[in-house]
Short mmCIF file of C-alpha atoms and ligand atoms in Angstrom, two decimals:
data_model
loop_
_atom_site.label_atom_id
_atom_site.label_comp_id
_atom_site.label_asym_id
_atom_site.label_seq_id
_atom_site.Cartn_x
_atom_site.Cartn_y
_atom_site.Cartn_z
CA MET A 998 -2.23 27.27 42.88
CA PRO A 999 -4.71 29.36 40.91
CA THR A 1000 -3.95 29.76 37.23
CA SER A 1001 -4.53 32.92 35.24
CA THR A 1002 -4.57 33.78 31.59
CA GLU A 1003 -3.30 36.99 30.03
CA ILE A 1004 -5.83 39.55 28.96
CA ASP A 1005 -5.71 42.46 26.53
CA PRO A 1006 -5.77 46.12 27.62
CA CYS A 1007 -9.31 46.98 28.54
CA ASP A 1008 -11.56 49.89 29.51
CA PHE A 1009 -13.81 48.52 32.22
CA VAL A 1010 -16.71 50.92 32.75
CA ILE A 1011 -18.97 50.48 35.78
CA PHE A 1012 -22.32 52.26 35.53
CA GLY A 1013 -23.34 52.57 39.18
CA GLY A 1014 -19.66 52.85 40.15
CA THR A 1015 -20.44 54.34 43.56
CA GLY A 1016 -23.09 51.74 44.46
CA ASP A 1017 -22.99 48.93 46.97
CA LEU A 1018 -22.29 46.15 44.47
CA ALA A 1019 -19.52 48.09 42.72
CA VAL A 1020 -17.70 49.07 45.91
CA ARG A 1021 -18.23 45.85 47.87
CA LYS A 1022 -17.76 43.27 45.11
CA LEU A 1023 -16.67 44.56 41.70
CA LEU A 1024 -13.77 46.83 42.66
CA PRO A 1025 -12.25 44.35 45.15
CA ALA A 1026 -12.54 41.68 42.42
CA LEU A 1027 -10.82 43.98 39.92
CA PHE A 1028 -8.14 44.73 42.50
CA HIS A 1029 -7.47 40.98 42.82
CA ARG A 1030 -7.26 40.74 39.03
CA PHE A 1031 -4.74 43.60 39.20
CA LEU A 1032 -2.67 41.73 41.81
CA ASP A 1033 -2.69 38.69 39.51
CA GLY A 1034 -1.24 40.89 36.75
CA GLN A 1035 -4.44 40.81 34.73
CA ILE A 1036 -5.11 44.53 34.51
CA PRO A 1037 -2.40 45.71 32.08
CA ALA A 1038 -0.92 49.15 32.87
CA SER A 1039 -2.80 50.92 30.07
CA SER A 1040 -6.17 49.46 31.15
CA ARG A 1041 -8.65 51.83 32.76
CA ILE A 1042 -11.48 51.28 35.22
CA ILE A 1043 -14.05 54.03 34.87
CA GLY A 1044 -16.79 54.59 37.44
CA ILE A 1045 -20.02 56.32 36.38
CA ALA A 1046 -22.79 57.68 38.60
CA ARG A 1047 -24.71 60.93 39.04
CA GLU A 1048 -22.74 62.06 42.10
CA ALA A 1049 -20.53 65.07 41.29
CA LEU A 1050 -17.07 63.60 41.78
CA ASP A 1051 -13.77 63.90 39.93
CA ASP A 1052 -11.14 61.17 39.55
CA ALA A 1053 -9.44 62.17 42.81
CA GLY A 1054 -12.73 62.22 44.74
CA TYR A 1055 -13.73 58.77 43.45
CA ARG A 1056 -10.30 57.34 44.23
CA ALA A 1057 -10.50 58.75 47.75
CA GLN A 1058 -13.95 57.16 48.24
CA LEU A 1059 -12.69 53.81 47.01
CA ARG A 1060 -9.51 54.02 49.03
CA GLU A 1061 -11.52 54.48 52.20
CA ALA A 1062 -13.82 51.58 51.32
CA LEU A 1063 -11.08 49.16 50.22
CA VAL A 1064 -8.13 49.93 52.44
CA GLY A 1065 -9.24 47.48 55.14
CA ILE A 1066 -9.28 44.54 52.75
CA CYS A 1067 -6.35 45.42 50.48
CA ASP A 1068 -2.66 46.18 50.82
CA ALA A 1069 -2.53 50.02 50.99
CA ARG A 1070 0.56 50.49 48.82
CA GLN A 1071 -0.67 48.22 46.06
CA LEU A 1072 -4.11 49.79 46.34
CA ASP A 1073 -2.64 53.22 45.53
CA VAL A 1074 -0.94 51.85 42.41
CA PHE A 1075 -4.22 50.19 41.37
CA LEU A 1076 -6.22 53.39 41.94
CA GLU A 1077 -4.02 55.25 39.43
CA GLN A 1078 -5.83 53.20 36.80
CA VAL A 1079 -9.25 54.20 38.14
CA PHE A 1080 -11.22 57.17 36.74
CA TYR A 1081 -14.66 58.69 37.22
CA ARG A 1082 -17.18 60.52 35.07
CA PRO A 1083 -20.39 61.97 36.52
CA LEU A 1084 -23.44 61.49 34.37
CA ASP A 1085 -27.10 60.70 34.61
CA ALA A 1086 -27.98 57.74 32.41
CA ARG A 1087 -31.25 59.46 31.55
CA LYS A 1088 -29.85 62.89 30.62
CA ASP A 1089 -27.66 64.24 27.80
CA GLU A 1090 -25.02 66.05 29.83
CA GLY A 1091 -21.73 64.29 30.33
CA TRP A 1092 -22.04 61.73 27.54
CA ASP A 1093 -19.83 63.69 25.07
CA ASP A 1094 -17.04 63.83 27.63
CA PHE A 1095 -17.45 60.15 28.49
CA ALA A 1096 -17.48 59.10 24.81
CA ALA A 1097 -14.32 61.16 24.20
CA LEU A 1098 -12.59 59.43 27.13
CA ILE A 1099 -13.43 55.99 25.73
CA GLY A 1100 -12.60 57.09 22.18
CA ALA A 1101 -9.07 58.03 23.30
CA GLN A 1102 -8.18 54.31 23.45
CA PRO A 1103 -9.80 52.85 20.33
CA ASP A 1104 -7.86 49.59 20.52
CA HIS A 1105 -8.98 48.71 24.04
CA VAL A 1106 -11.51 46.01 24.74
CA ARG A 1107 -14.54 47.79 26.25
CA VAL A 1108 -16.65 46.28 28.97
CA PHE A 1109 -19.71 48.24 30.08
CA TYR A 1110 -20.88 46.76 33.38
CA LEU A 1111 -24.41 47.89 34.24
CA SER A 1112 -24.41 47.75 38.04
CA THR A 1113 -27.57 49.82 38.31
CA SER A 1114 -31.24 49.15 38.69
CA PRO A 1115 -32.54 47.28 35.59
CA GLU A 1116 -34.82 50.25 34.78
CA LEU A 1117 -31.70 52.04 33.53
CA PHE A 1118 -30.40 49.25 31.27
CA VAL A 1119 -32.29 50.38 28.18
CA ASP A 1120 -31.36 54.08 28.60
CA ILE A 1121 -27.69 53.25 29.06
CA CYS A 1122 -27.50 50.84 26.12
CA THR A 1123 -29.37 53.23 23.84
CA ARG A 1124 -26.85 56.00 24.61
CA LEU A 1125 -23.92 53.65 24.17
CA GLY A 1126 -25.34 52.85 20.74
CA GLN A 1127 -25.87 56.53 19.85
CA TYR A 1128 -22.21 57.22 20.62
CA LYS A 1129 -21.16 54.07 18.70
CA LEU A 1130 -19.49 52.70 21.82
CA ASN A 1131 -21.01 49.30 21.01
CA GLU A 1132 -18.63 48.86 18.06
CA GLY A 1133 -15.44 46.79 17.94
CA ALA A 1134 -14.51 44.65 20.92
CA SER A 1135 -17.31 46.01 23.12
CA ARG A 1136 -19.31 44.00 25.63
CA VAL A 1137 -22.15 44.84 27.94
CA VAL A 1138 -22.61 43.08 31.28
CA LEU A 1139 -26.12 43.07 32.72
CA GLU A 1140 -26.30 42.54 36.47
CA LYS A 1141 -29.20 40.46 37.72
CA PRO A 1142 -32.12 40.88 38.00
CA ILE A 1143 -32.90 41.27 34.29
CA GLY A 1144 -36.30 42.87 34.81
CA ARG A 1145 -38.85 41.89 37.44
CA ASP A 1146 -41.03 39.53 35.40
CA LEU A 1147 -41.19 37.91 31.97
CA ALA A 1148 -42.59 40.97 30.21
CA SER A 1149 -39.96 43.39 31.55
CA ALA A 1150 -37.15 40.87 30.89
CA ASN A 1151 -38.30 40.54 27.27
CA GLN A 1152 -38.43 44.30 26.95
CA ILE A 1153 -34.87 44.69 28.28
CA ASN A 1154 -33.49 41.87 26.13
CA ASP A 1155 -35.15 43.30 23.01
CA ALA A 1156 -33.92 46.84 23.64
CA VAL A 1157 -30.36 45.78 24.58
CA GLY A 1158 -30.38 43.46 21.54
CA LYS A 1159 -30.87 46.46 19.24
CA VAL A 1160 -27.50 47.83 20.39
CA PHE A 1161 -25.41 44.81 21.38
CA SER A 1162 -25.44 41.43 19.62
CA GLU A 1163 -26.11 38.35 21.73
CA SER A 1164 -22.39 37.45 21.63
CA GLN A 1165 -21.59 40.91 23.11
CA THR A 1166 -24.13 40.57 25.93
CA PHE A 1167 -23.07 39.01 29.23
CA ARG A 1168 -25.88 38.39 31.73
CA ILE A 1169 -24.16 37.73 34.99
CA ASP A 1170 -25.20 35.40 37.80
CA HIS A 1171 -22.28 35.38 40.20
CA TYR A 1172 -23.13 31.87 41.46
CA LEU A 1173 -21.78 30.56 38.18
CA GLY A 1174 -18.35 31.99 38.99
CA LYS A 1175 -18.04 29.94 42.17
CA GLU A 1176 -15.44 27.21 41.96
CA THR A 1177 -17.76 24.44 43.17
CA VAL A 1178 -20.42 25.37 40.67
CA GLN A 1179 -17.93 25.14 37.83
CA ASN A 1180 -16.55 22.02 39.40
CA LEU A 1181 -19.98 20.43 39.18
CA LEU A 1182 -19.45 20.22 35.44
CA VAL A 1183 -15.96 18.79 35.91
CA LEU A 1184 -17.25 16.26 38.43
CA ARG A 1185 -20.01 15.14 36.09
CA PHE A 1186 -18.30 15.30 32.73
CA GLY A 1187 -14.61 14.98 33.58
CA ASN A 1188 -14.97 11.71 35.50
CA GLY A 1189 -16.20 8.37 34.27
CA ILE A 1190 -17.71 7.17 37.54
CA PHE A 1191 -20.47 9.65 38.36
CA GLU A 1192 -22.35 10.24 35.12
CA PRO A 1193 -23.58 6.63 34.73
CA LEU A 1194 -25.33 7.04 38.13
CA TRP A 1195 -26.68 10.53 37.40
CA ASN A 1196 -30.24 9.64 36.43
CA ARG A 1197 -33.62 8.36 37.61
CA ASN A 1198 -32.34 4.78 37.95
CA TYR A 1199 -29.96 5.69 40.78
CA VAL A 1200 -30.95 9.12 42.08
CA ASP A 1201 -33.87 9.30 44.49
CA HIS A 1202 -34.07 13.09 44.63
CA VAL A 1203 -31.95 16.25 44.73
CA GLN A 1204 -31.98 18.99 47.39
CA ILE A 1205 -30.62 22.44 46.69
CA THR A 1206 -30.34 24.76 49.69
CA ALA A 1207 -29.24 28.40 49.72
CA ALA A 1208 -29.56 29.58 53.32
CA GLU A 1209 -28.54 32.91 54.79
CA THR A 1210 -28.30 33.81 58.46
CA LEU A 1211 -28.53 37.50 57.64
CA GLY A 1212 -31.83 39.32 57.48
CA VAL A 1213 -32.60 42.02 54.94
CA GLU A 1214 -29.91 44.35 56.41
CA GLN A 1215 -29.87 47.75 54.67
CA ARG A 1216 -31.41 46.48 51.41
CA ALA A 1217 -35.12 46.73 52.23
CA ALA A 1218 -35.79 49.18 49.39
CA PHE A 1219 -34.60 46.56 46.91
CA TYR A 1220 -35.88 43.48 48.72
CA GLU A 1221 -39.41 44.77 49.29
CA THR A 1222 -39.84 44.90 45.50
CA ALA A 1223 -38.13 41.55 44.90
CA GLY A 1224 -38.59 38.83 47.55
CA ALA A 1225 -36.93 35.44 47.63
CA THR A 1226 -38.61 34.14 44.45
CA ARG A 1227 -37.25 36.90 42.26
CA ASP A 1228 -33.98 37.31 44.15
CA MET A 1229 -32.98 33.64 44.46
CA ILE A 1230 -35.28 31.16 42.69
CA GLN A 1231 -35.50 32.84 39.28
CA SER A 1232 -31.73 33.21 39.08
CA HIS A 1233 -29.31 31.29 41.33
CA MET A 1234 -31.53 28.32 42.21
CA LEU A 1235 -32.64 27.65 38.64
CA GLN A 1236 -29.05 28.04 37.45
CA LEU A 1237 -27.92 25.38 39.92
CA THR A 1238 -30.86 23.17 38.89
CA SER A 1239 -29.86 23.44 35.22
CA LEU A 1240 -26.22 22.59 35.87
CA VAL A 1241 -27.00 19.61 38.06
CA SER A 1242 -29.50 18.11 35.63
CA MET A 1243 -28.32 19.11 32.12
CA GLU A 1244 -27.18 16.60 29.52
CA PRO A 1245 -23.45 16.46 28.66
CA PRO A 1246 -22.66 19.38 26.32
CA ALA A 1247 -20.90 18.69 23.02
CA ALA A 1248 -18.04 20.97 24.19
CA PHE A 1249 -17.22 23.27 27.09
CA ASP A 1250 -18.10 26.43 25.24
CA ALA A 1251 -20.75 29.11 25.52
CA THR A 1252 -23.09 27.75 22.85
CA ALA A 1253 -23.00 24.09 23.81
CA VAL A 1254 -23.26 24.60 27.59
CA ARG A 1255 -26.05 27.15 27.34
CA ASN A 1256 -28.01 25.03 24.84
CA GLU A 1257 -28.09 22.17 27.33
CA LYS A 1258 -29.00 24.39 30.28
CA ILE A 1259 -31.95 25.85 28.43
CA LYS A 1260 -33.28 22.39 27.56
CA VAL A 1261 -33.55 21.69 31.29
CA LEU A 1262 -35.55 24.87 31.92
CA GLN A 1263 -37.81 23.95 29.02
CA SER A 1264 -38.35 20.47 30.51
CA ILE A 1265 -39.33 21.64 33.99
CA ARG A 1266 -43.05 21.00 34.45
CA PRO A 1267 -44.76 24.42 34.33
CA PHE A 1268 -46.48 25.53 37.52
CA THR A 1269 -50.27 25.71 37.65
CA GLU A 1270 -52.44 27.11 40.45
CA GLU A 1271 -52.86 23.56 41.81
CA SER A 1272 -49.17 22.71 41.72
CA ILE A 1273 -48.25 26.05 43.27
CA GLN A 1274 -50.61 25.34 46.17
CA ALA A 1275 -49.19 21.84 46.56
CA ASP A 1276 -45.50 22.31 45.78
CA ILE A 1277 -44.49 25.85 46.74
CA VAL A 1278 -44.16 27.13 50.29
CA ARG A 1279 -43.43 30.76 51.04
CA GLY A 1280 -42.52 32.30 54.35
CA GLN A 1281 -41.51 35.49 56.10
CA TYR A 1282 -39.47 35.60 59.28
CA GLY A 1283 -40.83 36.93 62.52
CA PRO A 1284 -38.74 37.74 65.61
CA GLY A 1285 -36.50 34.96 66.87
CA SER A 1286 -32.90 34.09 67.66
CA THR A 1287 -30.14 32.21 65.88
CA PRO A 1288 -28.51 29.13 67.45
CA GLY A 1289 -25.75 30.08 69.85
CA ASN A 1290 -27.03 33.63 70.25
CA SER A 1291 -29.89 34.23 72.63
CA SER A 1292 -30.47 37.90 71.76
CA LEU A 1293 -33.79 38.52 70.06
CA LEU A 1294 -33.60 39.34 66.35
CA ALA A 1295 -36.18 41.60 64.76
CA GLY A 1296 -38.80 40.12 62.49
CA TYR A 1297 -38.75 41.16 58.82
CA ARG A 1298 -41.60 43.64 59.33
CA GLN A 1299 -39.61 45.37 62.08
CA GLU A 1300 -36.52 45.85 59.87
CA PRO A 1301 -35.75 49.44 58.74
CA GLY A 1302 -37.53 50.33 55.50
CA VAL A 1303 -39.92 47.36 55.54
CA ALA A 1304 -43.70 47.95 55.47
CA LYS A 1305 -45.47 46.95 58.71
CA ASP A 1306 -47.84 44.70 56.74
CA SER A 1307 -45.26 43.56 54.14
CA LYS A 1308 -46.26 40.51 52.11
CA THR A 1309 -42.73 40.01 50.76
CA GLU A 1310 -41.51 36.43 51.11
CA THR A 1311 -38.10 35.92 52.71
CA PHE A 1312 -38.27 32.12 52.33
CA VAL A 1313 -39.32 29.80 49.51
CA ALA A 1314 -39.31 26.02 49.26
CA ALA A 1315 -40.32 24.38 46.00
CA LYS A 1316 -40.63 20.95 44.46
CA ILE A 1317 -39.61 20.87 40.83
CA LEU A 1318 -40.22 18.06 38.37
CA ILE A 1319 -38.25 17.67 35.17
CA ASP A 1320 -40.17 15.89 32.46
CA ASN A 1321 -37.45 14.18 30.45
CA TRP A 1322 -35.99 10.68 30.13
CA ARG A 1323 -33.18 11.27 32.59
CA TRP A 1324 -35.18 12.79 35.45
CA ALA A 1325 -38.81 11.66 35.13
CA GLY A 1326 -40.14 11.07 38.65
CA VAL A 1327 -37.06 12.48 40.44
CA PRO A 1328 -38.04 15.60 42.40
CA ILE A 1329 -35.66 18.49 42.86
CA TYR A 1330 -36.41 20.28 46.11
CA LEU A 1331 -35.27 23.89 46.44
CA ARG A 1332 -35.20 25.95 49.62
CA THR A 1333 -33.82 29.39 50.19
CA GLY A 1334 -34.34 31.96 52.88
CA LYS A 1335 -33.09 34.71 55.09
CA ARG A 1336 -32.53 34.45 58.85
CA LEU A 1337 -32.10 30.68 58.71
CA PRO A 1338 -29.89 28.95 61.30
CA LYS A 1339 -26.81 28.56 59.09
CA ARG A 1340 -25.16 30.22 56.10
CA VAL A 1341 -24.80 27.42 53.60
CA THR A 1342 -25.35 26.79 49.92
CA GLU A 1343 -25.20 23.19 48.79
CA ILE A 1344 -26.48 20.72 46.25
CA ALA A 1345 -27.18 17.25 47.62
CA ILE A 1346 -27.72 14.28 45.31
CA GLN A 1347 -29.57 11.68 47.32
CA PHE A 1348 -29.08 8.23 45.78
CA ARG A 1349 -31.56 5.38 46.06
CA LYS A 1350 -31.09 2.92 48.88
CA ALA A 1351 -29.40 -0.40 48.20
CA PRO A 1352 -32.08 -2.65 46.67
CA HIS A 1353 -31.57 -5.47 49.16
CA LEU A 1354 -30.02 -5.23 52.62
CA VAL A 1355 -28.01 -8.30 53.54
CA PHE A 1356 -26.94 -6.68 56.84
CA ARG A 1357 -29.99 -7.45 58.92
CA GLY A 1358 -31.11 -5.10 61.66
CA GLN A 1359 -29.19 -2.15 60.26
CA ASP A 1360 -31.17 0.87 59.20
CA LEU A 1361 -29.02 2.33 56.50
CA SER A 1362 -29.55 5.78 55.09
CA SER A 1363 -28.98 6.32 51.38
CA ASN A 1364 -25.69 7.54 49.92
CA THR A 1365 -25.44 11.27 49.39
CA LEU A 1366 -23.10 13.29 47.22
CA VAL A 1367 -22.90 16.88 48.43
CA LEU A 1368 -21.44 19.80 46.55
CA ASN A 1369 -20.82 22.55 49.04
CA VAL A 1370 -20.97 25.85 47.17
CA GLN A 1371 -20.38 28.11 50.17
CA PRO A 1372 -18.86 28.84 52.61
CA ASP A 1373 -16.47 25.81 52.59
CA GLU A 1374 -16.24 24.96 48.92
CA GLY A 1375 -15.90 21.23 48.50
CA ILE A 1376 -17.45 17.90 47.69
CA SER A 1377 -18.29 15.08 50.06
CA ILE A 1378 -19.75 11.65 49.60
CA SER A 1379 -21.37 9.58 52.31
CA PHE A 1380 -21.27 5.79 52.35
CA HIS A 1381 -21.44 3.02 54.90
CA ALA A 1382 -18.48 1.38 56.60
CA LYS A 1383 -18.12 -1.41 59.13
CA LEU A 1384 -17.41 -0.30 62.66
CA PRO A 1385 -14.24 -1.97 64.00
CA GLY A 1386 -15.03 -5.02 66.15
CA GLN A 1387 -16.43 -8.50 65.92
CA GLU A 1388 -20.01 -7.52 65.29
CA MET A 1389 -21.20 -6.48 61.85
CA LYS A 1390 -22.25 -2.96 62.78
CA LEU A 1391 -22.33 -0.29 60.09
CA LYS A 1392 -21.87 3.44 60.29
CA THR A 1393 -22.30 6.20 57.74
CA VAL A 1394 -18.99 7.94 57.03
CA ASN A 1395 -17.98 10.84 54.78
CA MET A 1396 -15.20 11.21 52.26
CA ASP A 1397 -14.47 14.89 51.92
CA PHE A 1398 -12.67 16.98 49.32
CA SER A 1399 -12.00 20.56 50.39
CA TYR A 1400 -10.95 23.19 47.87
CA GLN A 1401 -9.15 25.12 50.55
CA LYS A 1402 -7.17 22.15 51.90
CA THR A 1403 -6.26 20.80 48.48
CA PHE A 1404 -5.50 23.95 46.54
CA GLY A 1405 -4.90 26.52 49.34
CA GLY A 1406 -5.95 30.15 49.32
CA GLY A 1407 -9.19 31.57 50.69
CA GLU A 1408 -12.66 31.71 49.18
CA ARG A 1409 -12.03 32.93 45.64
CA SER A 1410 -14.26 35.75 44.49
CA ALA A 1411 -16.82 34.54 41.95
CA TYR A 1412 -16.84 38.05 40.53
CA ALA A 1413 -13.07 37.93 39.93
CA THR A 1414 -13.55 34.88 37.72
CA LEU A 1415 -16.51 36.30 35.84
CA LEU A 1416 -15.05 39.78 35.30
CA ASN A 1417 -12.02 38.14 33.79
CA ASP A 1418 -14.23 36.04 31.53
CA CYS A 1419 -16.07 39.06 30.17
CA MET A 1420 -12.80 40.92 29.55
CA ARG A 1421 -11.68 37.85 27.55
CA GLY A 1422 -15.06 37.53 25.83
CA ASP A 1423 -15.84 34.04 27.18
CA ALA A 1424 -19.59 33.83 27.79
CA THR A 1425 -19.77 30.18 28.89
CA LEU A 1426 -20.65 31.11 32.48
CA PHE A 1427 -23.12 33.84 31.53
CA ASP A 1428 -26.77 33.59 30.68
CA ARG A 1429 -28.29 33.96 27.21
CA ALA A 1430 -31.51 35.93 26.55
CA ASP A 1431 -33.55 32.75 25.99
CA GLY A 1432 -32.22 31.31 29.27
CA VAL A 1433 -33.29 34.37 31.27
CA GLU A 1434 -36.67 34.34 29.56
CA ALA A 1435 -37.19 30.60 30.18
CA ALA A 1436 -36.44 31.13 33.89
CA TRP A 1437 -38.90 34.04 34.13
CA ALA A 1438 -41.53 32.03 32.25
CA LEU A 1439 -41.27 29.37 34.97
CA VAL A 1440 -41.55 31.71 37.94
CA ASN A 1441 -44.10 34.14 36.44
CA PRO A 1442 -47.16 32.03 37.46
CA ILE A 1443 -45.73 31.77 40.97
CA LEU A 1444 -45.32 35.55 41.22
CA GLU A 1445 -48.84 36.10 39.89
CA TYR A 1446 -50.24 33.61 42.39
CA PHE A 1447 -48.38 35.29 45.26
CA GLU A 1448 -49.72 38.65 44.14
CA SER A 1449 -53.33 37.50 44.10
CA HIS A 1450 -53.28 35.25 47.19
CA LYS A 1451 -52.22 37.14 50.29
CA PRO A 1452 -50.27 35.06 52.80
CA LYS A 1453 -50.46 34.94 56.60
CA PHE A 1454 -47.09 36.34 57.52
CA PRO A 1455 -44.87 36.07 59.53
CA ASN A 1456 -44.90 32.28 59.61
CA TYR A 1457 -41.41 31.29 60.78
CA ALA A 1458 -39.20 32.53 63.56
CA ALA A 1459 -35.79 34.01 62.75
CA GLY A 1460 -33.18 31.32 63.37
CA THR A 1461 -35.34 28.37 62.24
CA TRP A 1462 -35.46 26.43 58.97
CA GLY A 1463 -38.60 28.10 57.63
CA PRO A 1464 -42.29 27.38 58.03
CA ARG A 1465 -43.59 23.96 59.09
CA GLU A 1466 -45.17 23.54 55.62
CA ALA A 1467 -41.67 23.36 54.13
CA ASP A 1468 -41.01 20.19 56.12
CA GLU A 1469 -44.41 18.81 55.17
CA LEU A 1470 -43.57 19.34 51.49
CA LEU A 1471 -40.98 16.55 51.75
CA GLU A 1472 -42.68 14.48 54.44
CA ARG A 1473 -45.63 14.01 52.08
CA ASP A 1474 -43.20 12.26 49.71
CA GLY A 1475 -41.68 10.18 52.53
CA ARG A 1476 -38.54 12.33 52.58
CA HIS A 1477 -37.01 14.99 54.79
CA TRP A 1478 -34.70 17.96 54.42
CA ARG A 1479 -31.06 17.35 55.22
CA ARG A 1480 -30.06 18.55 58.69
CA LEU A 1481 -27.44 21.20 58.06
P1 NAP B 905 -27.03 50.93 44.76
O1 NAP B 905 -26.11 50.82 45.93
O2 NAP B 905 -28.34 51.60 44.95
O3 NAP B 905 -26.21 51.66 43.61
C1 NAP B 905 -26.81 52.17 42.45
C2 NAP B 905 -25.76 52.92 41.65
O4 NAP B 905 -26.38 53.44 40.45
C3 NAP B 905 -25.17 54.12 42.37
O5 NAP B 905 -23.82 54.25 41.99
C4 NAP B 905 -25.98 55.29 41.84
O6 NAP B 905 -25.25 56.48 42.03
C5 NAP B 905 -26.11 54.86 40.37
N1 NAP B 905 -27.24 55.48 39.68
C6 NAP B 905 -28.53 55.53 40.09
N2 NAP B 905 -29.28 56.20 39.20
C7 NAP B 905 -28.45 56.58 38.20
C8 NAP B 905 -28.63 57.29 36.98
N3 NAP B 905 -29.83 57.78 36.62
N4 NAP B 905 -27.57 57.46 36.19
C9 NAP B 905 -26.35 56.99 36.52
N5 NAP B 905 -26.11 56.31 37.67
C10 NAP B 905 -27.15 56.11 38.48
O7 NAP B 905 -27.37 49.51 44.15
P2 NAP B 905 -26.46 48.17 44.22
O8 NAP B 905 -26.78 47.45 45.47
O9 NAP B 905 -25.06 48.51 43.90
O10 NAP B 905 -27.11 47.30 43.05
C11 NAP B 905 -26.97 47.61 41.68
C12 NAP B 905 -27.70 46.54 40.88
O11 NAP B 905 -27.09 45.28 41.12
C13 NAP B 905 -29.17 46.39 41.28
O12 NAP B 905 -29.93 46.07 40.15
C14 NAP B 905 -29.14 45.22 42.25
O13 NAP B 905 -30.37 44.54 42.28
C15 NAP B 905 -28.05 44.36 41.63
N6 NAP B 905 -27.38 43.48 42.59
C16 NAP B 905 -26.83 43.98 43.74
C17 NAP B 905 -26.17 43.15 44.62
C18 NAP B 905 -25.52 43.68 45.87
O14 NAP B 905 -24.94 42.87 46.62
N7 NAP B 905 -25.58 44.96 46.15
C19 NAP B 905 -26.07 41.77 44.34
C20 NAP B 905 -26.61 41.28 43.15
C21 NAP B 905 -27.26 42.15 42.29
P3 NAP B 905 -25.96 57.94 41.98
O15 NAP B 905 -27.18 57.86 42.85
O16 NAP B 905 -24.91 58.89 42.45
O17 NAP B 905 -26.30 58.17 40.57
#
């Protein structure tokens, strides 16, 4: 029973409209918004790229790409609202025509979604400013990554800030559009029973896992310049860390929520060379096989487009410490990687054990609250129950809440939620410039260390949970990763 709000007529412009992200994620998400009645008839979706296409050619391309996942008749109606303008973000030609097209509907909300490499963000925003397309109800959406380190992120934020105000700038991290991620805030701040336990007195540690079974696929050109630290830790993993550990915001609005998230990033103990050596593990997959499939999978260095001596990390595990009153001494362990045994993203809050065990001879694990972000969105809590019978034998059981079972429908597109939010101008689930910069400031020393200390790769087999050192990271603290 999803609920939707009405939105005003909008011109939704996708720079990079022929790219992988646009075709695979953004246009299907917009189509779902259309089916929900949230793309009014006068709204326009305008694709931009250098490829010489006209409206009909772009529609035909999209039709071919989307027809398998959408109802064909409704798709044709949707595509009537889709247009295309060829232009090179770095050249003059085409901009007059594009500006005239946008100018034809002066009352429309304008969303400029930059689904291109971040090197083009400044060029595109500067042109939008020159043509005064930043005026009125205009917003710009910056796809992650914002730059590739702190310096380039600052440069982009400064240049975009000259054209669009902070309230017009939407930095997207699609993890924040996932239902469970939003529900984390509801769980914590909409219920009276969890928040009193959500601190160092009751929580032993937190584990955040984002595991993929896929390898690098066709994205080596991008991934070789990024790696897991830039691709996952700087963005998604630190976003999840902020949400799980932030203080209650004064209100559920963009300013209050983002203020609290940034305080977390500012409280994370900065990494030094010593703490990087001790608390960060990087890995790269070699050949191997996934559980249930005996065929040999290529190692990362054998994937198309990857250098034979690539030093790019496809796995990172990290121990993070937050120096504040709530979390002092409670580690947050992060792990993310490609070619791991299971596709799963979850946040696990591991509570302290009961202080005194009256049930002798029973080795009880601690209670765990798990927020499953994907693929089966839900929340589960483990506790101990008595096994039926005369003896006092205990067993750990789970109480599960499943989004799918309770509310029906399939996995809801995070992009559908976020695209709607930027059309409505609600930036609560988007990042602010200082948030992006705080996240880069944290990972910058790690990137510099990686750059100057060459690793011995590959160091884990495809289909395993990463290098042995990742297990040792927790074992040293008397803990272990959850078996997923
Ligand atoms: P992509 O497939 O390479 O698409 C790039 C798009 O930009 C194409 O439409 C390309 O078309 C256009 N383009 C390139 N140079 C241009 C120029 N000078 N002027 C105008 N248009 C230009 O890349 P992608 O995978 O869609 O990713 C786009 C961005 O999103 C990247 O920054 C990526 O890191 C990020 N991202 C992607 C994903 C994903 O799942 N793909 C997920 C998260 C974030 P022409 O070559 O015809 O110009």
